[in-house]
Short mmCIF file of C-alpha atoms in Angstrom, two decimals:
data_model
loop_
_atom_site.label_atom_id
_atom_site.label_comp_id
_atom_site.label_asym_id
_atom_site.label_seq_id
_atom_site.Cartn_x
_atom_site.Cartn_y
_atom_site.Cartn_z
CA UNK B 272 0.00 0.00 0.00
CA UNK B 273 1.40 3.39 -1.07
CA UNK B 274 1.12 7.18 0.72
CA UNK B 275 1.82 10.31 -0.90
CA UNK B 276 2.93 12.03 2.32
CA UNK B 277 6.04 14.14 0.52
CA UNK B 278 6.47 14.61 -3.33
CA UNK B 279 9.77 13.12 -3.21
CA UNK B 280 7.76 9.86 -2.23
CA UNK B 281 7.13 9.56 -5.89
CA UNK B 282 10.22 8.78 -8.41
CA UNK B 283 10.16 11.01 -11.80
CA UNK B 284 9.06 7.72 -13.58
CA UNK B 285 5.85 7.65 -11.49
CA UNK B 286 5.73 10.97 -11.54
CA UNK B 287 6.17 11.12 -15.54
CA UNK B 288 3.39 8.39 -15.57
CA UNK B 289 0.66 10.56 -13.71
CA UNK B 290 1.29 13.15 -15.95
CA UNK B 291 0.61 10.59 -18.56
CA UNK B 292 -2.91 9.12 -17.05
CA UNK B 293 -3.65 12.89 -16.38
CA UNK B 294 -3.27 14.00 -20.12
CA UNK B 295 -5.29 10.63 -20.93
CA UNK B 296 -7.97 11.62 -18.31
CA UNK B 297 -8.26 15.17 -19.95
CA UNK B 298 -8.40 13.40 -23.47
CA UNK B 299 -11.00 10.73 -23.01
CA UNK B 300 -12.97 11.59 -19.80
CA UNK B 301 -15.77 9.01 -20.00
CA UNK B 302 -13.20 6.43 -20.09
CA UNK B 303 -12.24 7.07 -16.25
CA UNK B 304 -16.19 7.62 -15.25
CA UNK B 305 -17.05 4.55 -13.77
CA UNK B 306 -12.94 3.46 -12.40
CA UNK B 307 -13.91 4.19 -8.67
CA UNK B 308 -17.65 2.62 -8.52
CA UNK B 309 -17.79 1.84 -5.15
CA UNK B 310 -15.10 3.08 -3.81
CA UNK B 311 -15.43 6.07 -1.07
CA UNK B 312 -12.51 8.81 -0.73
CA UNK B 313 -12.63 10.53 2.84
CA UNK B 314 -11.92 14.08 2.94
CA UNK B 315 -10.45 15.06 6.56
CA UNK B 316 -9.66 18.68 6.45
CA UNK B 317 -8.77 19.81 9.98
CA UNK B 318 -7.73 23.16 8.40
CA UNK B 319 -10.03 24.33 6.20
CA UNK B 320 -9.66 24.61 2.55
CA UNK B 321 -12.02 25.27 -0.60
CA UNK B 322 -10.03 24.66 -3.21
CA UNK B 323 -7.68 21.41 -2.41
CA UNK B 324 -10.81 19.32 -0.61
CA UNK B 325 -13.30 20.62 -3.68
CA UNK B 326 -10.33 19.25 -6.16
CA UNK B 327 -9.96 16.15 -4.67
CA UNK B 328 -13.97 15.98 -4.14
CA UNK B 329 -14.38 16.71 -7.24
CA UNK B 330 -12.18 14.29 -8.49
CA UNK B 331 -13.37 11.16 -6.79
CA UNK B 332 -17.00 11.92 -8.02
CA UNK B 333 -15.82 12.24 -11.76
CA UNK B 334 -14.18 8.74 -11.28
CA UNK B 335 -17.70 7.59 -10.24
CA UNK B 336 -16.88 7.17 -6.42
CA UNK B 337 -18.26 8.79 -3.64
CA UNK B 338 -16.56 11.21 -1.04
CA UNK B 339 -17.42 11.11 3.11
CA UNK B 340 -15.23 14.03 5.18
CA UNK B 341 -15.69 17.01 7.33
CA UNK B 342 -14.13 20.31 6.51
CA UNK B 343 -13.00 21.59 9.54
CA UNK B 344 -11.60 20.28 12.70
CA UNK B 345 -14.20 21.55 15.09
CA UNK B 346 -16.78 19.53 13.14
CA UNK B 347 -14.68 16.41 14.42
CA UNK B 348 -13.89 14.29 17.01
CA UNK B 349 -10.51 16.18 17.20
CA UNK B 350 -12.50 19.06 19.30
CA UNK B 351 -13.14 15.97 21.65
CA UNK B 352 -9.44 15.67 22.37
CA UNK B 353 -9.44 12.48 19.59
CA UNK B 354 -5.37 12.01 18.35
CA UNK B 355 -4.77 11.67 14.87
CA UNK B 356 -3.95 7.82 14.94
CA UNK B 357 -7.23 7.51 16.33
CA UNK B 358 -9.40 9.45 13.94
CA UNK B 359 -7.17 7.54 11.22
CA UNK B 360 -8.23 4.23 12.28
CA UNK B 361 -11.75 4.82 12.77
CA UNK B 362 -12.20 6.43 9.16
CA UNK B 363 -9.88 3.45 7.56
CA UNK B 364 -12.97 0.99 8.63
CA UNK B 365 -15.12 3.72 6.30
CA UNK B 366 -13.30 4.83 3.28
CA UNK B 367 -11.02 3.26 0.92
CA UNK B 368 -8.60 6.52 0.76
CA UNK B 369 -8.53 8.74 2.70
CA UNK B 370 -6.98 12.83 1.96
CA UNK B 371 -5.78 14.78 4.95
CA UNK B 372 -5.20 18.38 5.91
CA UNK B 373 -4.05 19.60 9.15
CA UNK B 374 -2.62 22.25 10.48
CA UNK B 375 0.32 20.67 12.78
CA UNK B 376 3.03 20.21 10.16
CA UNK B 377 3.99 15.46 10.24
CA UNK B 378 0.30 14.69 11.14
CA UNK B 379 -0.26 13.08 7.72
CA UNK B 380 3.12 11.03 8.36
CA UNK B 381 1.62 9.90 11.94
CA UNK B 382 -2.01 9.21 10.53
CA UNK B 383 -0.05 7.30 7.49
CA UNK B 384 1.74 4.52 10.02
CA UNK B 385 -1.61 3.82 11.45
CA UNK B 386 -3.48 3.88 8.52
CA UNK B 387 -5.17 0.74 6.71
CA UNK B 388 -6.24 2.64 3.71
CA UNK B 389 -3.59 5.11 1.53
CA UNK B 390 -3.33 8.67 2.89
CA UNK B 391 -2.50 11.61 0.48
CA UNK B 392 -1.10 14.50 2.29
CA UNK B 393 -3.40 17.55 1.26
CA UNK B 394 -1.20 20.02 2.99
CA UNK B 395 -0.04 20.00 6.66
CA UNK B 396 1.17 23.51 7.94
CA UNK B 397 4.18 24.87 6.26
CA UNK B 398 5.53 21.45 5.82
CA UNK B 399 4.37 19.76 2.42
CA UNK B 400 1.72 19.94 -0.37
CA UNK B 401 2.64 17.08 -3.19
CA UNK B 402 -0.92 17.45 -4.95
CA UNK B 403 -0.04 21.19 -5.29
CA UNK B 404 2.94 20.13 -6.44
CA UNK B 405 1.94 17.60 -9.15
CA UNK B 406 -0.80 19.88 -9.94
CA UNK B 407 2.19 22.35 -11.02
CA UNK B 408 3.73 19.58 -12.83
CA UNK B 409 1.18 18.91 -14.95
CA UNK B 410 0.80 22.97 -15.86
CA UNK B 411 4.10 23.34 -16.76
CA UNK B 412 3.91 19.67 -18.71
CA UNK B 413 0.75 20.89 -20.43
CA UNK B 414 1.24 24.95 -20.85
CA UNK B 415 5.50 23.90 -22.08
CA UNK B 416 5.25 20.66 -23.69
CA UNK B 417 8.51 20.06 -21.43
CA UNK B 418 9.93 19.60 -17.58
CA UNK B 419 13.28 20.23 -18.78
CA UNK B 420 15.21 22.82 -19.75
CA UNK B 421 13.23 25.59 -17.66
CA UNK B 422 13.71 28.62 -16.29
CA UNK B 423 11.20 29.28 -13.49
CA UNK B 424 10.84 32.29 -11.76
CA UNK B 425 9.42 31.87 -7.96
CA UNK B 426 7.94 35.55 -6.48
CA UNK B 427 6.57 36.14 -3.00
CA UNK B 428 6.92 34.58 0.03
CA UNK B 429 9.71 32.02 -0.40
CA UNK B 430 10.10 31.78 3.29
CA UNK B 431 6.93 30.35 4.24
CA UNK B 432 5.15 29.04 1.12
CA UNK B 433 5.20 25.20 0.99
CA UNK B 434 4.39 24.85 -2.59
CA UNK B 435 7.54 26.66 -3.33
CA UNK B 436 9.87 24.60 -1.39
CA UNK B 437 7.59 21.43 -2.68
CA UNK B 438 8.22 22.92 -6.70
CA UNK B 439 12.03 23.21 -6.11
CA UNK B 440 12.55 19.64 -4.73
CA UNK B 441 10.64 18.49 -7.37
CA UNK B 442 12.02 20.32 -10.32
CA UNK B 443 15.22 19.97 -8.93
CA UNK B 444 14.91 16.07 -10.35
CA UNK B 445 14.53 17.25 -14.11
CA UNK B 446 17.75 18.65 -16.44
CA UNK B 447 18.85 22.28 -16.75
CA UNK B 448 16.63 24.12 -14.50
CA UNK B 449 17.09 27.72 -13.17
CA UNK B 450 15.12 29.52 -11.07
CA UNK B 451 15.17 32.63 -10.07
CA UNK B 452 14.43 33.70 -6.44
CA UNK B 453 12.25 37.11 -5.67
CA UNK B 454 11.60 37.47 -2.46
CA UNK B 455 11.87 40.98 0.14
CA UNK B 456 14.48 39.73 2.49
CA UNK B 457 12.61 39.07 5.58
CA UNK B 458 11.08 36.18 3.47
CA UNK B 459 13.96 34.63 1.48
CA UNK B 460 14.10 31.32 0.72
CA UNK B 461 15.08 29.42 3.63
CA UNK B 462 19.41 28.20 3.97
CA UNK B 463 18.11 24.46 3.92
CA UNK B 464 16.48 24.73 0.62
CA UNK B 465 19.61 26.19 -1.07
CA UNK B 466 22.49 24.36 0.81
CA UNK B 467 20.44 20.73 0.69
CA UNK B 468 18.46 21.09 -2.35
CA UNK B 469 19.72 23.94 -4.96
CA UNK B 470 23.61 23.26 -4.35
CA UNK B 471 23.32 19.72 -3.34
CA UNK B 472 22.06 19.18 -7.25
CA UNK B 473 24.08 22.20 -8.59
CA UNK B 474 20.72 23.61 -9.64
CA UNK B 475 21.81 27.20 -10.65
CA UNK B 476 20.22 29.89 -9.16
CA UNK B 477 19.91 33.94 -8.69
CA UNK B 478 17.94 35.72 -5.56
CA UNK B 479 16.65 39.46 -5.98
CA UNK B 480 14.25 41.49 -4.35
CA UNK B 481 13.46 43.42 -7.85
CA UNK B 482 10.26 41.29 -9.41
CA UNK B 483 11.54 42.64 -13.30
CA UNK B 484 14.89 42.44 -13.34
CA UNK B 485 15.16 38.89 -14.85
CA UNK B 486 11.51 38.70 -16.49
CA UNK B 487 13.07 38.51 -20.34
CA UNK B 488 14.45 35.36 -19.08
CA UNK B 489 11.58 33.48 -17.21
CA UNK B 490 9.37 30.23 -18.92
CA UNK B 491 7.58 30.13 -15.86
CA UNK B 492 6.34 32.98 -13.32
CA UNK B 493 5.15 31.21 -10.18
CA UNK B 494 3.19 33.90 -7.69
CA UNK B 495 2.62 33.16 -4.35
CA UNK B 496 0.11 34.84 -1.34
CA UNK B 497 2.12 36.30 1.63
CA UNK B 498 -0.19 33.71 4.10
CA UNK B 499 -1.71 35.73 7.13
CA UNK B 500 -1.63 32.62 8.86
CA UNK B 501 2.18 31.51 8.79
CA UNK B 502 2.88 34.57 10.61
CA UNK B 503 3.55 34.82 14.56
CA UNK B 504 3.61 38.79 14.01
CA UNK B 505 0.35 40.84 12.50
CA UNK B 506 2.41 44.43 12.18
CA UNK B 507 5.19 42.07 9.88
CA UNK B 508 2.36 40.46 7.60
CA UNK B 509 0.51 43.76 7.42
CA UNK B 510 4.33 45.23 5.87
CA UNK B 511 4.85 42.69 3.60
CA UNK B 512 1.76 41.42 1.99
CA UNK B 513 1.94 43.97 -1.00
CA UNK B 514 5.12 43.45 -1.55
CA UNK B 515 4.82 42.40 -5.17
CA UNK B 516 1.94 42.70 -7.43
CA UNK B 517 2.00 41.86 -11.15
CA UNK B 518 0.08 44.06 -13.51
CA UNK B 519 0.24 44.57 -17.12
CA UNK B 520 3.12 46.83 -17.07
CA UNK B 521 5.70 44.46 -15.35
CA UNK B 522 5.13 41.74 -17.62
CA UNK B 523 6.06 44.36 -20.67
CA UNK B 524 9.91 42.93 -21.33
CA UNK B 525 8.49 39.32 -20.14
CA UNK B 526 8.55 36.18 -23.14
CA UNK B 527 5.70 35.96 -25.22
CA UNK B 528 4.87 32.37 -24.09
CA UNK B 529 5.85 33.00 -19.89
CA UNK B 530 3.45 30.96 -18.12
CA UNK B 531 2.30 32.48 -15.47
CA UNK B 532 0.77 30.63 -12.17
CA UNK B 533 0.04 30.97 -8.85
CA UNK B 534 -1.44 27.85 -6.48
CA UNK B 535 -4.74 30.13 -5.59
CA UNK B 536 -5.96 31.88 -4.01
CA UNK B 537 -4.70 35.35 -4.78
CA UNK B 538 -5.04 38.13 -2.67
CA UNK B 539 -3.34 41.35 -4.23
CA UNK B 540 -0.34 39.77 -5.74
CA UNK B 541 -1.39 39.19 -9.51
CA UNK B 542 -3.90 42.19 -10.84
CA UNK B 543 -6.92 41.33 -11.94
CA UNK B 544 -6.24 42.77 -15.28
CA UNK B 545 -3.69 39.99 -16.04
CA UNK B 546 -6.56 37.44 -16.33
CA UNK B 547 -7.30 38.13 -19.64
CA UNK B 548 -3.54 37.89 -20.87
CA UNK B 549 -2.87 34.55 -22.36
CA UNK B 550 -0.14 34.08 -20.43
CA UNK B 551 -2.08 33.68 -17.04
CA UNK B 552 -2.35 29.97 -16.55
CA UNK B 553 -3.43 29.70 -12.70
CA UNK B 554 -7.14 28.84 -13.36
CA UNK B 555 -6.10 26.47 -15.87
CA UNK B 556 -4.05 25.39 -13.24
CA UNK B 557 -6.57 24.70 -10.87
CA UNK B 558 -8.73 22.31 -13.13
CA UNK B 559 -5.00 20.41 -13.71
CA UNK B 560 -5.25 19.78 -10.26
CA UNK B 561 -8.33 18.26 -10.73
CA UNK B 562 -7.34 15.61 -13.07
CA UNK B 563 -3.72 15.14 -11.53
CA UNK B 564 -5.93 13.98 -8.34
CA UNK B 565 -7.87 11.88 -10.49
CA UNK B 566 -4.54 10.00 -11.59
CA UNK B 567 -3.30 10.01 -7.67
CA UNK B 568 -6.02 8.01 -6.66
CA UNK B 569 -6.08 5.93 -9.28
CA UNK B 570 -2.43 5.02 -8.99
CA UNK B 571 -2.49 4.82 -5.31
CA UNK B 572 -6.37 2.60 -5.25
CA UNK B 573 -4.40 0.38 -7.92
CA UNK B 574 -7.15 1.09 -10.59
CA UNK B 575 -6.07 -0.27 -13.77
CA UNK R 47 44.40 12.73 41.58
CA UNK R 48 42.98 9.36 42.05
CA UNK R 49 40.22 7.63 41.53
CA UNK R 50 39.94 3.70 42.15
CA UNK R 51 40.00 1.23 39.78
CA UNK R 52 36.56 -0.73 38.98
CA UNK R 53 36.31 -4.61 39.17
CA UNK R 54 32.70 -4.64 37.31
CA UNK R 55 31.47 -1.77 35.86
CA UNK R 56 31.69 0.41 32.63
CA UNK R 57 34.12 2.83 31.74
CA UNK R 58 33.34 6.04 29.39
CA UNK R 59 36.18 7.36 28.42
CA UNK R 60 37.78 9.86 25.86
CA UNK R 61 34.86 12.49 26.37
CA UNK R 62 35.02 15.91 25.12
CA UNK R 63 36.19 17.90 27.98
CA UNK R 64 33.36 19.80 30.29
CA UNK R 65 30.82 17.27 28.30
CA UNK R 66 31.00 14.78 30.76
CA UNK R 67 27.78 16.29 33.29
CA UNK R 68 26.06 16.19 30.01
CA UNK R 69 26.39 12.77 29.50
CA UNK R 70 25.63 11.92 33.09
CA UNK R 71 22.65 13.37 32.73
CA UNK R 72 21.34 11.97 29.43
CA UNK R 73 22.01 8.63 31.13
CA UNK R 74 20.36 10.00 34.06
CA UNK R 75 22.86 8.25 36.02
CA UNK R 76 22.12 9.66 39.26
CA UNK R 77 19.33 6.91 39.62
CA UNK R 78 22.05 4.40 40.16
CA UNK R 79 22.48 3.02 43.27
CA UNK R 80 26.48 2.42 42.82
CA UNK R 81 29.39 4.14 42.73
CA UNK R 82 29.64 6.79 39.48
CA UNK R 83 33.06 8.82 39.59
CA UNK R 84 32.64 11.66 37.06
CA UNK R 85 36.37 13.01 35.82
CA UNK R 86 36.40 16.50 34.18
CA UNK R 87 39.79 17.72 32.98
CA UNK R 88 41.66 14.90 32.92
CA UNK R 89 45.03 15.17 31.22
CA UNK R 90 44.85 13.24 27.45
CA UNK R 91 47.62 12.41 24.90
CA UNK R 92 45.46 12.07 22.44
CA UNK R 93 43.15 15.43 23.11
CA UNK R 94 44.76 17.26 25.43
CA UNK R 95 41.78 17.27 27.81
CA UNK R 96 39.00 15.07 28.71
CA UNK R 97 35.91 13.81 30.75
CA UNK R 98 35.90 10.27 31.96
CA UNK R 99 32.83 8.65 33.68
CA UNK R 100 33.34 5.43 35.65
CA UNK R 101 30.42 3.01 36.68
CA UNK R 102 30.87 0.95 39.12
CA UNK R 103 28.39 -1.71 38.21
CA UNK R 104 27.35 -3.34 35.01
CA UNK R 105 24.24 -1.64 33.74
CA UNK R 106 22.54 -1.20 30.08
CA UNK R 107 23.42 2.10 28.45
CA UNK R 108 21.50 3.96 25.69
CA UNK R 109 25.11 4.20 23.07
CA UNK R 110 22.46 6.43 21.08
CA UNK R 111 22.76 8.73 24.06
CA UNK R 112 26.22 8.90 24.00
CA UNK R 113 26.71 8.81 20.53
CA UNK R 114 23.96 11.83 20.05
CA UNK R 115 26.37 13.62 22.30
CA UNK R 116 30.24 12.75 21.78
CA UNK R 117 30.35 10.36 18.90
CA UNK R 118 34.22 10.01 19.57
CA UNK R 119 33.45 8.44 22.90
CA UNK R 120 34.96 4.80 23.92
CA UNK R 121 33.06 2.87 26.32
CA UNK R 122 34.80 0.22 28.26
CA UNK R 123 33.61 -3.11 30.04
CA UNK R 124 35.04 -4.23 32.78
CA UNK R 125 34.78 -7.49 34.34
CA UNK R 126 36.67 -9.11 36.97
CA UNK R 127 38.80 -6.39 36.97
CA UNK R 128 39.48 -6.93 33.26
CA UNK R 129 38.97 -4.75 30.61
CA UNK R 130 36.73 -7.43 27.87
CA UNK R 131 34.50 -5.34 25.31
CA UNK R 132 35.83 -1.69 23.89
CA UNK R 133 33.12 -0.15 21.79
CA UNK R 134 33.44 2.88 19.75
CA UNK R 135 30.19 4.94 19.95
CA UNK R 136 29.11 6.19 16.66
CA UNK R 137 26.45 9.53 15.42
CA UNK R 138 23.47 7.18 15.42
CA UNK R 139 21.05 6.97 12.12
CA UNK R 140 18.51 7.70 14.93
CA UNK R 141 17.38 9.12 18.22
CA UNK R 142 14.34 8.83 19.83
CA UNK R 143 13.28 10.14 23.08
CA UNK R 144 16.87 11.98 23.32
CA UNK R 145 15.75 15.70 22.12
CA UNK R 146 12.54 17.56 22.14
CA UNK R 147 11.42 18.93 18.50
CA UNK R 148 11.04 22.88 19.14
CA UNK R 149 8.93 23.73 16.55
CA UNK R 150 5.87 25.09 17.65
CA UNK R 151 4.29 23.74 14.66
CA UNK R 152 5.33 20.12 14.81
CA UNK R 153 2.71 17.70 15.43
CA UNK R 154 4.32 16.40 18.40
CA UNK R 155 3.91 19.60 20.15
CA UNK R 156 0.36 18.64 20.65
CA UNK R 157 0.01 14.91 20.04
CA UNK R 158 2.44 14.12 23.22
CA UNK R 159 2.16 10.49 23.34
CA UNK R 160 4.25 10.91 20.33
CA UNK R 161 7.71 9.39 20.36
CA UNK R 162 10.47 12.01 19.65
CA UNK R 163 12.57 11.15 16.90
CA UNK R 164 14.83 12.55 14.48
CA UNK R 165 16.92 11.66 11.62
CA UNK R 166 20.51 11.78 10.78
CA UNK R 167 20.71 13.41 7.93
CA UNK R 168 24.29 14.84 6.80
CA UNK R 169 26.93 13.13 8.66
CA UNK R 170 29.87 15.21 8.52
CA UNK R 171 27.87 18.51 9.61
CA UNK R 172 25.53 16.26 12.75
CA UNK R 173 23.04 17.45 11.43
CA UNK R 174 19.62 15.65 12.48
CA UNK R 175 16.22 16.75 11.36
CA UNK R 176 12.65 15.43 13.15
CA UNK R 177 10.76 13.02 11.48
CA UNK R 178 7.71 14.65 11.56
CA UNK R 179 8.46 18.23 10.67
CA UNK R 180 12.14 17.67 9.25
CA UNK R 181 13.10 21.06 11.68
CA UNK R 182 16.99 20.37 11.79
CA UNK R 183 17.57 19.64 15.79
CA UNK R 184 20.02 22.44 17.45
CA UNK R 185 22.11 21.23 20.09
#
């Protein structure tokens, strides 16, 4: 029985194959209807979330199973002082997989080594998001044709944001990536990243605070939210959530076929008049992670 | 300065000078019920300076402990007054129950039935992370 706890849990080559099933999904949907009959996917969201429990919802349904979940820890037995092993094993005896959110960042890993049925980790804290990061995968796959050979551009809070840190260790896997780093400086990318990740694979990189200065060279914009809630300190969230916002003008000296994305959902940081550009790819992005899910749980219910 | 000889008992030797309480401690040898003879300072060829901590019984020690702590240890056996089993202690792959995770945001912060554990994960810089929220573990 497989877990998708981290994204590094999956090689490339099972990585390349979800992509695969994915693009087939998107291709021949009626194919896929009926894979999950009978099958039931619990969604346990002690954090809430609209868009990762909807995708994965949504998901399950369009592969003809059914979904059973709450959406918030206060609607659970958690309130009652229940541990996570505990809620695990009682849900295992109801669902056939089972997606988790919570807040306290190795819960998924605990509720995984109690767990009968496969867990997918649908975020916990700061820590790891692999079905964000798949879902990015299969943008960049679908919106470049490529995973090599990229030059990805990562803007916001690089500190903090989970999906970056998830991206880099994933990308870091494919040949001749770059990335460039914007970030203010209270929310750099964090030493571990670089020194264990970036140099460790001699992934070249640059880090800048100025959002333009390499945009003639990016294939890929990724935009991320300053989060309210990874911050201790109100008056230092209040300083920094505006720090970059992408309009029309700043993408002037940017390549004709950028791809821009963001993992949702955007507060400030992209302009609403970019949504019409044909370069903005983050709600395509979103229904990618709806079909990257499908293939997860596929893969991981061993559906042929 | 002397301090006697032991016929049965264990024999920590070539610790990192001033770490020796330390290691006491993490053993939580002070529950013993024997003789322990804690040396700080004593003169070494070898490192100039050391800690030595003599046992004077035969007990079970947690090498992970000691390892965590001063991987360049030796520990000693002595029986009969002779010395039979020299082990090296080593940076184990592992240690659970040996350091608290600090992160605020680590599920074992709240779930404390939890065991503790962390992770060797670069050798040459000791560097251990936590299982559950990889936070590298400061010393």
């Amino acid at each position: 029985m497989r877990n998708l706890i981290d994204i590094v849990d999956l090689s490339v080559e099972e990585i390349n194959e979800l992509i695969k099933v994915a693009k087939d999904i998107i291709q021949n949907k009626e194919k896929y209807s009926h894979k999950c009959d009978g099958k039931k996917l619990a969604t346990l969201f002690f954090e809430p979330s609209t868009r990762t429990r909807l995708s994965f919802e949504a998901a399950m349904m369009e592969l003809g199973g059914n979904v059973i979940g709450f959406s918030e820890a206060s609607s659970s037995s958690t309130a009652k002082g229940e541990s996570v092993a505990d809620t695990i094993r009682t849900v295992g005896c109801y669902s056939d997989i089972i997606a988790m959110r919570h807040p306290k960042e190795g819960a998924p890993l605990v509720a995984s080594e109690k767990s009968v049925v496969p867990i997918i980790n649908a975020g916990d804290g700061g820590h790891h998001h692999p079905t964000q990061t798949l879902t990015d995968l299969l943008t960049i796959h679908c919106e470049k044709g490529r995973l090599e050979n990229l030059t990805i551009g990562l803007c916001g809070d690089l500190k903090f944001g989970r999906t970056v840190h998830s991206l880099i260790t994933a990308m870091a896997r494919y040949q001749n990536i770059k990335f460039v780093l914007i970030s203010p400086k209270e929310l750099e990318i964090p030493e571990y990243v670089k020194k264990e990740i970036l140099e460790k694979n001699n992934i070249p990189y640059v880090e800048t605070n100025d959002m333009e200065e390499y945009m003639n060279e990016l294939d890929i914009l990724y935009m991320t939210r300053v989060q309210k809630e990874r911050f201790f300190n109100e008056e230092d969230y209040l300083r920094l959530k505006d720090y970059y916002i992408l309009n029309k003008e700043k993408l002037e000296k940017a390549k004709e076929d950028l791809c821009i994305m963001h993992p949702l959902p955007r507060v400030n940081e992209i302009s609403v008049e970019v949504d019409d550009d044909k370069r903005a790819c983050y709600f395509k992005q979103v229904e990618y992670g709806k079909y990257i899910r499908m293939a997860l749980i596929l893969k991981l219910l061993e559906v042929k | 300065m002397n301090i006697d000889s032991i016929k049965n008992g264990i024999v920590i030797d070539h610790i990192q000078a001033k770490r020796g309480m330390e290691i006491y401690e993490a053993l939580n040898l002070k529950e013993l019920d024997c003789s322990v003879a804690i040396i700080t300072n004593a003169k070494s060829k070898k490192m100039g300076r050391k800690d030595i901590i003599k046992i004077d019984k035969a007990i079970d020690i947690n090498m992970d402990v000691i390892g965590y702590i001063d991987p360049d240890v030796t520990i000693n056996i002595v029986e009969n007054d002779v010395l039979v089993k020299k082990y090296h202690a080593q940076l184990p792959e592992k240690i659970v129950n040996i350091a608290k995770c600090k992160n605020p945001r680590c599920i074992t912060s709240v779930e404390k039935e939890l065991d503790q554990i962390f992770i060797l994960k670069d050798k040459d810089r000791k560097l251990y992370r936590c299982k559950y929220c990889e936070m590298s573990l400061k010393k």
